[in-house]
Coordinates of C-alpha atoms and ligand atoms in Angstrom, one line a residue:
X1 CA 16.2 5.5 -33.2
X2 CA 15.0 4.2 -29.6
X3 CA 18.0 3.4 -27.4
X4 CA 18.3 0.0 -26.4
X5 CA 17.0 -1.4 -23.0
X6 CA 19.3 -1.7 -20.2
X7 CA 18.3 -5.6 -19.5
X8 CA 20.2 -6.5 -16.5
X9 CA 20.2 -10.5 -15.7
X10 CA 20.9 -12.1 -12.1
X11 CA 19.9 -8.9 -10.3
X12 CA 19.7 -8.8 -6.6
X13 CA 16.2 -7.2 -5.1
X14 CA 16.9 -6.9 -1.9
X15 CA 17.0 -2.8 -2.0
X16 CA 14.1 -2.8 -4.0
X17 CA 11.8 -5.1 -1.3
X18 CA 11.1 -3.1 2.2
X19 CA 11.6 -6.4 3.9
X20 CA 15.0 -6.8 2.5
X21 CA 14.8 -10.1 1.5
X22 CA 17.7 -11.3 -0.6
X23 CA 16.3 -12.5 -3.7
X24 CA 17.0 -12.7 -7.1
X25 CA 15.6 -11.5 -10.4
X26 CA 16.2 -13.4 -13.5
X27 CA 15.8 -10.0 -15.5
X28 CA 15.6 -6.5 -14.5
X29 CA 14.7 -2.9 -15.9
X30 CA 13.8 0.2 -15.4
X31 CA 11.4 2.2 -17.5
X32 CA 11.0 6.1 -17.3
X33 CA 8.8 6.2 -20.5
X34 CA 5.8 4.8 -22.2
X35 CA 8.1 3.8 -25.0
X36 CA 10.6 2.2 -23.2
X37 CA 7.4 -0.1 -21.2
X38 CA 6.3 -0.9 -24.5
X39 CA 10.0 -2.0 -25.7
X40 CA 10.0 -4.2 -22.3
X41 CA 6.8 -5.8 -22.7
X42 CA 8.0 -7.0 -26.2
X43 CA 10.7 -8.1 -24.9
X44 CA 9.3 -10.6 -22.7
X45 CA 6.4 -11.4 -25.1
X46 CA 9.2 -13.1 -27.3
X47 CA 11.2 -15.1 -24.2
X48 CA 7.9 -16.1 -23.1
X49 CA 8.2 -14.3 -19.9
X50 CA 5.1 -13.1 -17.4
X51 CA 6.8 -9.6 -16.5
X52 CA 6.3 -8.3 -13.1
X53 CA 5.4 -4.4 -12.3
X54 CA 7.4 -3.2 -9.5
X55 CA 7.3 -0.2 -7.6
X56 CA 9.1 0.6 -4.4
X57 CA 8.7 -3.0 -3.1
X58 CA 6.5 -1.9 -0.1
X59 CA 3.9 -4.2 -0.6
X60 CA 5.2 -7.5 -1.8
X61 CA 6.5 -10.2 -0.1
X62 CA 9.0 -12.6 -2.3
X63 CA 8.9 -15.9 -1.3
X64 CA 11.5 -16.8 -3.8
X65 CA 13.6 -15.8 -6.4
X66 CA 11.5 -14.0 -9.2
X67 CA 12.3 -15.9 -12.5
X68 CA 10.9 -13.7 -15.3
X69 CA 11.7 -10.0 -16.1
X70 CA 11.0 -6.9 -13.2
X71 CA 10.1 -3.7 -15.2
X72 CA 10.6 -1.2 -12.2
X73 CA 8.7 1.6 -13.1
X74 CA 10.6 5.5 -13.4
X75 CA 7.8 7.5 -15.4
X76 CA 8.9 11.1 -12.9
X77 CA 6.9 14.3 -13.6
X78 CA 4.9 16.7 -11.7
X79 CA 2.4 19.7 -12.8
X80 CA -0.2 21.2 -12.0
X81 CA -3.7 22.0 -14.3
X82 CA -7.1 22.8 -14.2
X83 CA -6.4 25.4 -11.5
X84 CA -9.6 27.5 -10.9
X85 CA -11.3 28.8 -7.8
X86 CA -10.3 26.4 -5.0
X87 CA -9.6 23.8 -6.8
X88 CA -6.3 22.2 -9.0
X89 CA -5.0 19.0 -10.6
X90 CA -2.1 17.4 -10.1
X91 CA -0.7 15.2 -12.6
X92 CA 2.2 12.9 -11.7
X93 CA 4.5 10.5 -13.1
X94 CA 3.7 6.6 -11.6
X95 CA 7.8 6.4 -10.9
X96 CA 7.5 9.5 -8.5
X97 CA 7.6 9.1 -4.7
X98 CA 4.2 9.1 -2.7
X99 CA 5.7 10.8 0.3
X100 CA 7.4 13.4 -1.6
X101 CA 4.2 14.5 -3.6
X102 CA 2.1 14.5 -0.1
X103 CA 5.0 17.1 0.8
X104 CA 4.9 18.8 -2.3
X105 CA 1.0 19.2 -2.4
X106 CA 0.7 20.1 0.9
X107 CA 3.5 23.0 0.8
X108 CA 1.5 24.5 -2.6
X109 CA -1.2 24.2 0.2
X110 CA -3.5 21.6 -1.3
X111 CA -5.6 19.8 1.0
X112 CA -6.2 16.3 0.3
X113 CA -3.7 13.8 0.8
X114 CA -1.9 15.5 3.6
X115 CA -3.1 11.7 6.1
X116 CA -1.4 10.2 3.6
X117 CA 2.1 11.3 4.6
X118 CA 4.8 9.1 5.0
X119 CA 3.4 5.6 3.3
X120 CA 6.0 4.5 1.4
X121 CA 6.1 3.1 -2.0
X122 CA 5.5 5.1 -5.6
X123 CA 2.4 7.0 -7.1
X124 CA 1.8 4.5 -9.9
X125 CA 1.0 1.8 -6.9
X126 CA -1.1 4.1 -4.7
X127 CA -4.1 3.4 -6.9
X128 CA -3.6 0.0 -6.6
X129 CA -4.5 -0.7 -3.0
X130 CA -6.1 2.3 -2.6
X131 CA -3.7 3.5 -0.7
X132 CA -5.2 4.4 2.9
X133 CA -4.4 6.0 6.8
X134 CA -6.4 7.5 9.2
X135 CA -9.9 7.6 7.2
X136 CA -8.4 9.2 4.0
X137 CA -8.0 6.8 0.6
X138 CA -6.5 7.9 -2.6
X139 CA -9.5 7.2 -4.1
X140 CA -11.0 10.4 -2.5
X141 CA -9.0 12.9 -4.3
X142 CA -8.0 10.6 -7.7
X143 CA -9.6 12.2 -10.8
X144 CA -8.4 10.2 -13.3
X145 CA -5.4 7.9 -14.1
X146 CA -3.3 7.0 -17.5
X147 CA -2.7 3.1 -17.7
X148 CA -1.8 0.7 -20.1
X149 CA -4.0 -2.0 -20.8
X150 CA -1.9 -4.9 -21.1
X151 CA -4.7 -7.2 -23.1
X152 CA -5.4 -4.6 -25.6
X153 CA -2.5 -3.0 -26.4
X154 CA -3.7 0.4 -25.8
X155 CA -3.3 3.7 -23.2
X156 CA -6.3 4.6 -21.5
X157 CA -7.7 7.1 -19.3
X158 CA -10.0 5.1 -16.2
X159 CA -11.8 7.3 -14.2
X160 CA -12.8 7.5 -10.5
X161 CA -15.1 4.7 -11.6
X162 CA -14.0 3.2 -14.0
X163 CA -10.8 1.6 -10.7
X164 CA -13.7 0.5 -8.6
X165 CA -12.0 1.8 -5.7
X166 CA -13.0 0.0 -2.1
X167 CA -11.2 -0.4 1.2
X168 CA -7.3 -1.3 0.4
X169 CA -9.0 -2.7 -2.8
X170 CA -9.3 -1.6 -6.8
X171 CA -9.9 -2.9 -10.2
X172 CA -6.2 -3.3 -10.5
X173 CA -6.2 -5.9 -7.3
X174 CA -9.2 -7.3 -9.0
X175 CA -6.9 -7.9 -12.5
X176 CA -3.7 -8.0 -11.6
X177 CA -1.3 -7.6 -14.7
X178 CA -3.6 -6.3 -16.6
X179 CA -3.0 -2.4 -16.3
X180 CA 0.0 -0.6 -15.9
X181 CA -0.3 2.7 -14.1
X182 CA 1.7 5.6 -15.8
X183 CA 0.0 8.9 -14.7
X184 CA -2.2 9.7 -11.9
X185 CA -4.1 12.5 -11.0
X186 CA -5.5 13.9 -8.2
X187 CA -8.1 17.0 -7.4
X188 CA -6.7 18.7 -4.7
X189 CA -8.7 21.9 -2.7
X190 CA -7.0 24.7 -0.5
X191 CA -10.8 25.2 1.2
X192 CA -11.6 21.8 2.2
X193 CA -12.1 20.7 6.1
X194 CA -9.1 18.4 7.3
X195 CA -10.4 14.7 8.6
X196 CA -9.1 14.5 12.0
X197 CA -11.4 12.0 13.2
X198 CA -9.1 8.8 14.5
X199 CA -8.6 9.0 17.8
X200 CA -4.3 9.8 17.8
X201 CA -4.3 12.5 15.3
X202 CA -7.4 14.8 17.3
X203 CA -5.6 13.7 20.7
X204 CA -2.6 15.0 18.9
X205 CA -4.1 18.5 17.2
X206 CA -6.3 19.0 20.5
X207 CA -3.1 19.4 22.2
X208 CA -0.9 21.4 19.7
X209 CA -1.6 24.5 17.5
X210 CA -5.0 25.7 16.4
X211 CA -4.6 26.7 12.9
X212 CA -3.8 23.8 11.2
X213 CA -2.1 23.8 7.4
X214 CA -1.9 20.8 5.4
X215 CA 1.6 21.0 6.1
X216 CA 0.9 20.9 9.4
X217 CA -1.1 18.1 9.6
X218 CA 1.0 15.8 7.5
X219 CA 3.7 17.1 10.1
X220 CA 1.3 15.7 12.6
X221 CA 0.5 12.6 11.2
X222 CA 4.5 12.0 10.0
X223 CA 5.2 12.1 14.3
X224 CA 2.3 9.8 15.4
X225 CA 3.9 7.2 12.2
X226 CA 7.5 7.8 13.9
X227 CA 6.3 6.7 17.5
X228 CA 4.7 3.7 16.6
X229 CA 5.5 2.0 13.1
X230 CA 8.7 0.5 12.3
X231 CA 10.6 2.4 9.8
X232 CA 11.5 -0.5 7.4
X233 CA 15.3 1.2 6.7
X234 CA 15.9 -0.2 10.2
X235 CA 13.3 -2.9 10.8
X236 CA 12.3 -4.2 7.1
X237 CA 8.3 -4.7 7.0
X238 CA 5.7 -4.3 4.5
X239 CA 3.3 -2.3 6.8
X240 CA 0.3 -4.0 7.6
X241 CA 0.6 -7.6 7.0
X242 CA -3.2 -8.2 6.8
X243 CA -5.9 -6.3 6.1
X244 CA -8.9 -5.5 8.5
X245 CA -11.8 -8.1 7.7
X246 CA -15.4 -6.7 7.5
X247 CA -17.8 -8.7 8.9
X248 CA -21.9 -8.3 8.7
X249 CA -23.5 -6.7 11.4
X250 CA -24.7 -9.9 12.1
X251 CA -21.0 -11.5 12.7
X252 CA -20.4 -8.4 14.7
X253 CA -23.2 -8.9 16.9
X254 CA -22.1 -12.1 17.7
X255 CA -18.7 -11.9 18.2
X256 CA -19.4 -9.4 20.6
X257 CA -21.6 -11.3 22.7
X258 CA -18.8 -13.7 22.8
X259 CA -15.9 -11.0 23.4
X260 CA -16.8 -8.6 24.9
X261 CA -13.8 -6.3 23.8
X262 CA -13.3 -7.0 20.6
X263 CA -12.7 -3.9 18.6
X264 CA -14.8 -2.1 15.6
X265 CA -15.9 -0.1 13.3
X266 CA -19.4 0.1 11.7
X267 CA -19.9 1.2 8.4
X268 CA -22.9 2.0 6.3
X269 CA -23.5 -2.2 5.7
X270 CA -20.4 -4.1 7.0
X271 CA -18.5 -3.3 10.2
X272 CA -14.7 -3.0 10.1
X273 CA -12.6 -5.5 12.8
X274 CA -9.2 -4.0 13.9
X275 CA -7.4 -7.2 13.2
X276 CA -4.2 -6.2 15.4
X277 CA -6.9 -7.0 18.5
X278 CA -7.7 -10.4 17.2
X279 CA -3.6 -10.9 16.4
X280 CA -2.9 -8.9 20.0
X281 CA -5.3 -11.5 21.7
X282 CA -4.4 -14.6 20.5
X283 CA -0.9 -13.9 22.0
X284 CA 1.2 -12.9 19.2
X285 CA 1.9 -9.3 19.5
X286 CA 5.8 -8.7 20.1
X287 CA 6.6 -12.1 19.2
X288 CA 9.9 -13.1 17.3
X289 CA 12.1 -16.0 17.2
X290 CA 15.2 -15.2 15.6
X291 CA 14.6 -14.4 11.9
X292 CA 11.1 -12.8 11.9
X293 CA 8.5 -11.3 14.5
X294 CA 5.6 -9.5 14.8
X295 CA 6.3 -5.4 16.0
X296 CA 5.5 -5.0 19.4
X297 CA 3.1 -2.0 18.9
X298 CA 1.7 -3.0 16.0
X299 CA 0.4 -6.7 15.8
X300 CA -0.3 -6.0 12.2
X301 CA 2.9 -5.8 10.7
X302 CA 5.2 -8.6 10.5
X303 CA 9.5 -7.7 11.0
X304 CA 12.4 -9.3 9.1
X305 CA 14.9 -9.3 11.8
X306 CA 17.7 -9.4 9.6
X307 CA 18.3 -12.7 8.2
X308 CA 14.4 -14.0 7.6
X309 CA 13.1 -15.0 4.3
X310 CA 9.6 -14.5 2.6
X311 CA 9.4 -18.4 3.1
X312 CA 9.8 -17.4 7.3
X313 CA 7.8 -14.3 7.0
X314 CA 4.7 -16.5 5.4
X315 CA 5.2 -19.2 7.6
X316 CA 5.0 -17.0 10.5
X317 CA 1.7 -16.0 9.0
X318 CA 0.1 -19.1 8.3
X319 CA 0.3 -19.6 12.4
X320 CA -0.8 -16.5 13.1
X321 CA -3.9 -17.0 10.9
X322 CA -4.7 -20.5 12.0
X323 CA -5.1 -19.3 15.2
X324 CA -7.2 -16.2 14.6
X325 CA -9.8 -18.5 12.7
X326 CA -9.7 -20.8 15.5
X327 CA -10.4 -18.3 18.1
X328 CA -12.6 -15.8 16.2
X329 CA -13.6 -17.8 12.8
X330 CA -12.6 -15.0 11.4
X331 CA -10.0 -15.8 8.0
X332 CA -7.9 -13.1 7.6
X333 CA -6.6 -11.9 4.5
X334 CA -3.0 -11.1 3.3
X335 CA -2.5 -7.3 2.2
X336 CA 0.6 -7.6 0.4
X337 CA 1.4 -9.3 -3.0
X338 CA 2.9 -12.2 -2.5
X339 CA 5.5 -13.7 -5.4
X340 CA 5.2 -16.5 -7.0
X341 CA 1.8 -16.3 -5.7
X342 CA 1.1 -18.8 -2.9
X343 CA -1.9 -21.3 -2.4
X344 CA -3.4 -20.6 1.2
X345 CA -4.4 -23.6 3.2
X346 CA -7.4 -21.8 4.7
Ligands
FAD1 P1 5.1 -2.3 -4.8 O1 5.3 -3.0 -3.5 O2 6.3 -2.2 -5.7 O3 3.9 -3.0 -5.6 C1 2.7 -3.3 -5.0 C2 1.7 -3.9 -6.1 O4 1.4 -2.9 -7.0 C3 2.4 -5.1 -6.8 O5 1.3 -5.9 -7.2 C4 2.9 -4.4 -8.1 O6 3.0 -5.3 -9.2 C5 1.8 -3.3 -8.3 N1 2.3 -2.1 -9.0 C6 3.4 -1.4 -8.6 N2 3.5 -0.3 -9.5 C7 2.5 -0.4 -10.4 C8 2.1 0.4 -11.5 N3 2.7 1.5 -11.9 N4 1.0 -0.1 -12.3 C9 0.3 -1.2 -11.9 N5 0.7 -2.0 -10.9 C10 1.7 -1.6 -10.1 N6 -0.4 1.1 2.7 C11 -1.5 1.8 3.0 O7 -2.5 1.7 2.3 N7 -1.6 2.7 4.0 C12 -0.5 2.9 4.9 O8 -0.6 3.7 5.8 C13 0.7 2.2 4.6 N8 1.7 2.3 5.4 C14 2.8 1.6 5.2 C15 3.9 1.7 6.1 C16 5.1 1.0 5.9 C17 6.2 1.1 6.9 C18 5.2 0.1 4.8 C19 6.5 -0.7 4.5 C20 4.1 -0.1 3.9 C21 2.9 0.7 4.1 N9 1.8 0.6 3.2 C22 0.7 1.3 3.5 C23 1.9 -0.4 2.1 C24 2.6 0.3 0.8 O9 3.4 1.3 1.2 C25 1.5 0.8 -0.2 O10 0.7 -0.3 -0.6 C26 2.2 1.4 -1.4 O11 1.3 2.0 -2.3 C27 3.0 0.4 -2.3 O12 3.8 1.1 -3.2 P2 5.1 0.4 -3.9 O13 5.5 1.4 -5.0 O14 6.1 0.1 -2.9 O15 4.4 -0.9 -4.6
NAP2 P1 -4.7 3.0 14.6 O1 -4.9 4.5 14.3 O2 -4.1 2.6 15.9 O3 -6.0 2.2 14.4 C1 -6.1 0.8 14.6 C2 -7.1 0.2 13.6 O4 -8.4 0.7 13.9 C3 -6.7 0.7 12.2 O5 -6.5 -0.5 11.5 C4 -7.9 1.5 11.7 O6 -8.5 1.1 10.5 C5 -9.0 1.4 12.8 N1 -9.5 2.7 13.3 C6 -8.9 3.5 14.2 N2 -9.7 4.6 14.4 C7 -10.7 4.5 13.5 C8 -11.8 5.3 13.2 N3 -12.1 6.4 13.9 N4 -12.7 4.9 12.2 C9 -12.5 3.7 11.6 N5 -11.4 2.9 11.8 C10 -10.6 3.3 12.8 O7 -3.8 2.4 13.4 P2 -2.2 2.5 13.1 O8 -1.7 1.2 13.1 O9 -1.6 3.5 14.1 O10 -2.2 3.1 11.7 C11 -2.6 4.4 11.4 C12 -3.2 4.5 10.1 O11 -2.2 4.2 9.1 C13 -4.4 3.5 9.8 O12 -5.4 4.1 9.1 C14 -3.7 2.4 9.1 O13 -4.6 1.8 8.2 C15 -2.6 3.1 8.3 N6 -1.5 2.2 8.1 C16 -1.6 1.3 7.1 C17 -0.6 0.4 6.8 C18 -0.7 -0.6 5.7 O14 0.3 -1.2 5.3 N7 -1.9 -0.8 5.1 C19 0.6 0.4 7.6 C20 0.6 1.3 8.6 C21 -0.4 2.2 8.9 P3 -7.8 1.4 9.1 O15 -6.6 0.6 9.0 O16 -8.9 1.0 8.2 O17 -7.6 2.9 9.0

């Protein structure tokens, strides 16, 4: 007979959000297998609930108190198949650790996700955003995942394709609360060049030892994080607060012309703005008043400073994107989920 849920009411999130904010969930559980999910979902189908999936908490922001049930997903597991020539599989539960598995990878010295070291949060939520740093997405390397289609009923397998991965962008953005994400995995190679292309991790290889490993260069990429992004144990975040708008080359020509300095990236048909320079510019880096701020050497993420709410934290961005658009005409867009879902004024 299946044991009974754990269904935990009045349960306080404030360990399970990186910014720490003190809110409340009406109902909370964790799930470590697909029929415990299912057992949840009924659940809330009969109180007439809207659950919501929650991972590590890295990328939300909760304005309020969440008033349905949380299903925190714990689906662990780790192996390995499909291992010929250079290449292997790895298939992992969604409850596992990013971080760890970039560790884990890399010491079985797969190559990969090793610039994808140190981004908090679980596996079954990499997918979602496409998890990204220093020219590397998850959707590189992801095969395959398990999910549960919430309309339907039924577990499928979606492949590389079938997400419709983009930059910090997927199917599961697209639809959210439709799928829930219970395996992932990922072709990794051991003969595979390493992408050292953004500007602070060659600086930082030209200068240290020449044969790399991907342990090496997750080491490497682990430092250059330390030195510059808050680590949200001591300075709760949700990393970057917004995500970098691309414009047409067209737009990019023009803003140019107007500012000279503006920084870049050209693509294929869209270039890519770094939004901390449009933030840095229009005089908000290393602000703070004295609940929230934005981190002095990173205009892109936004800091609780102890006692700020998601309410603060959104208010905070509202300014900060009036402004942008007023100087730049650029809107920019929120990266994190926020809960109960807001309606922007721009
Ligand atoms: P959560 O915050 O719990 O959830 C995020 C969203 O995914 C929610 O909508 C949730 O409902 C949904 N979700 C969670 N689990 C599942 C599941 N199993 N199935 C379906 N939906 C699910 N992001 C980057 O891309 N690159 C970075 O370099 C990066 N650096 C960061 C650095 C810091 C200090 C912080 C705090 C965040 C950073 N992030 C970065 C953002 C964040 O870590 C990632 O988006 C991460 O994948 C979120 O994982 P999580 O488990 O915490 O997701
Ligand atoms: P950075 O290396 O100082 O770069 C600043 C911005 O310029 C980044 O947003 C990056 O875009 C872009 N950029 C830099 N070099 C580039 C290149 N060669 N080609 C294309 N784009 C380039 O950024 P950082 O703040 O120190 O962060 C390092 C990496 O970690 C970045 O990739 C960043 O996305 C990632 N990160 C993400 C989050 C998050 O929550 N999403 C939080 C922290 C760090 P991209 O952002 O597109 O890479």
């Amino acid at each position: 007979m299946a044991k009974p849920l754990n269904i935990r009411q009045d349960v306080c999130l404030r360990a399970h959000n990186t910014f720490q904010f003190k809110v409340r969930a009406r109902f909370f559980v964790s799930v470590s297998k697909v029929s415990e999910l299912m057992q949840a979902l009924l659940w809330a189908k009969e109180n007439n609930l809207d659950p919501l999936v929650l991972g590590g908490g890295s990328n939300l922001v909760f304005v309020d108190d969440v008033d349905t049930l949380v299903i925190h997903i714990a689906k662990m597991g780790r192996h390995w198949s499909a291992v010929n020539g250079d290449c292997a599989t790895l298939i992992l539960g969604a409850g596992e650790n990013w971080h760890d598995v970039v560790l884990y990878a890399a010491a079985a010295n797969y190559r990969g996700i090793e610039n994808l070291a140190l981004i908090p949060g679980t596996v079954g939520a990499a997918p979602v955003q496409n998890i990204g740093a220093y020219g590397v997405e998850i959707g590189d390397t992801l095969e395959s995942l398990l999910a549960l289609d919430c309309e339907t009923g039924d577990l499928v397998e979606l492949n590389h394709s079938d997400c419709r991965f983009s930059y910090r962008d997927s199917l599961f953005k697209q639809r959210p609360g439709r799928y829930i994400i219970l395996e992932v995995s990922l072709r990794l190679r051991r003969n595979k060049s390493f992408s050292l292309e953004y500007g602070e991790l060659r600086s930082y290889f030209d200068k240290a030892e020449k044969h790399l490993t991907p342990l090496s260069v997750a080491e490497g990429v682990m430092a250059i994080r330390r030195r510059k992004l808050p680590d949200p144990e001591k300075l709760p975040n949700a990393g970057s607060f917004f995500k970098n708008p691309e414009v047409p080359f067209k737009t990019w020509h023009s803003l140019k012309s107007q500012f000279p300095g503006i920084v870049g990236y050209p693509g294929t048909h869209k270039v890519k703005l770094a939004a901390a320079w449009m933030i840095d510019q229009s005089g908000w880096k290393g602000f703070r008043n004295e609940r929230v701020g934005v981190h002095s050497q990173q205009a892109l993420v936004l800091v609780n400073h102890a006692s700020g709410t998601g309410a603060d934290i959104m208010a905070l961005a509202d300014d900060i994107r009036s402004e942008v658009f007023a100087r730049f005409g650029i809107a920019l867009e929120i990266e994190p989920q926020v809960y109960p879902q807001k309606v922007s004024a721009q």
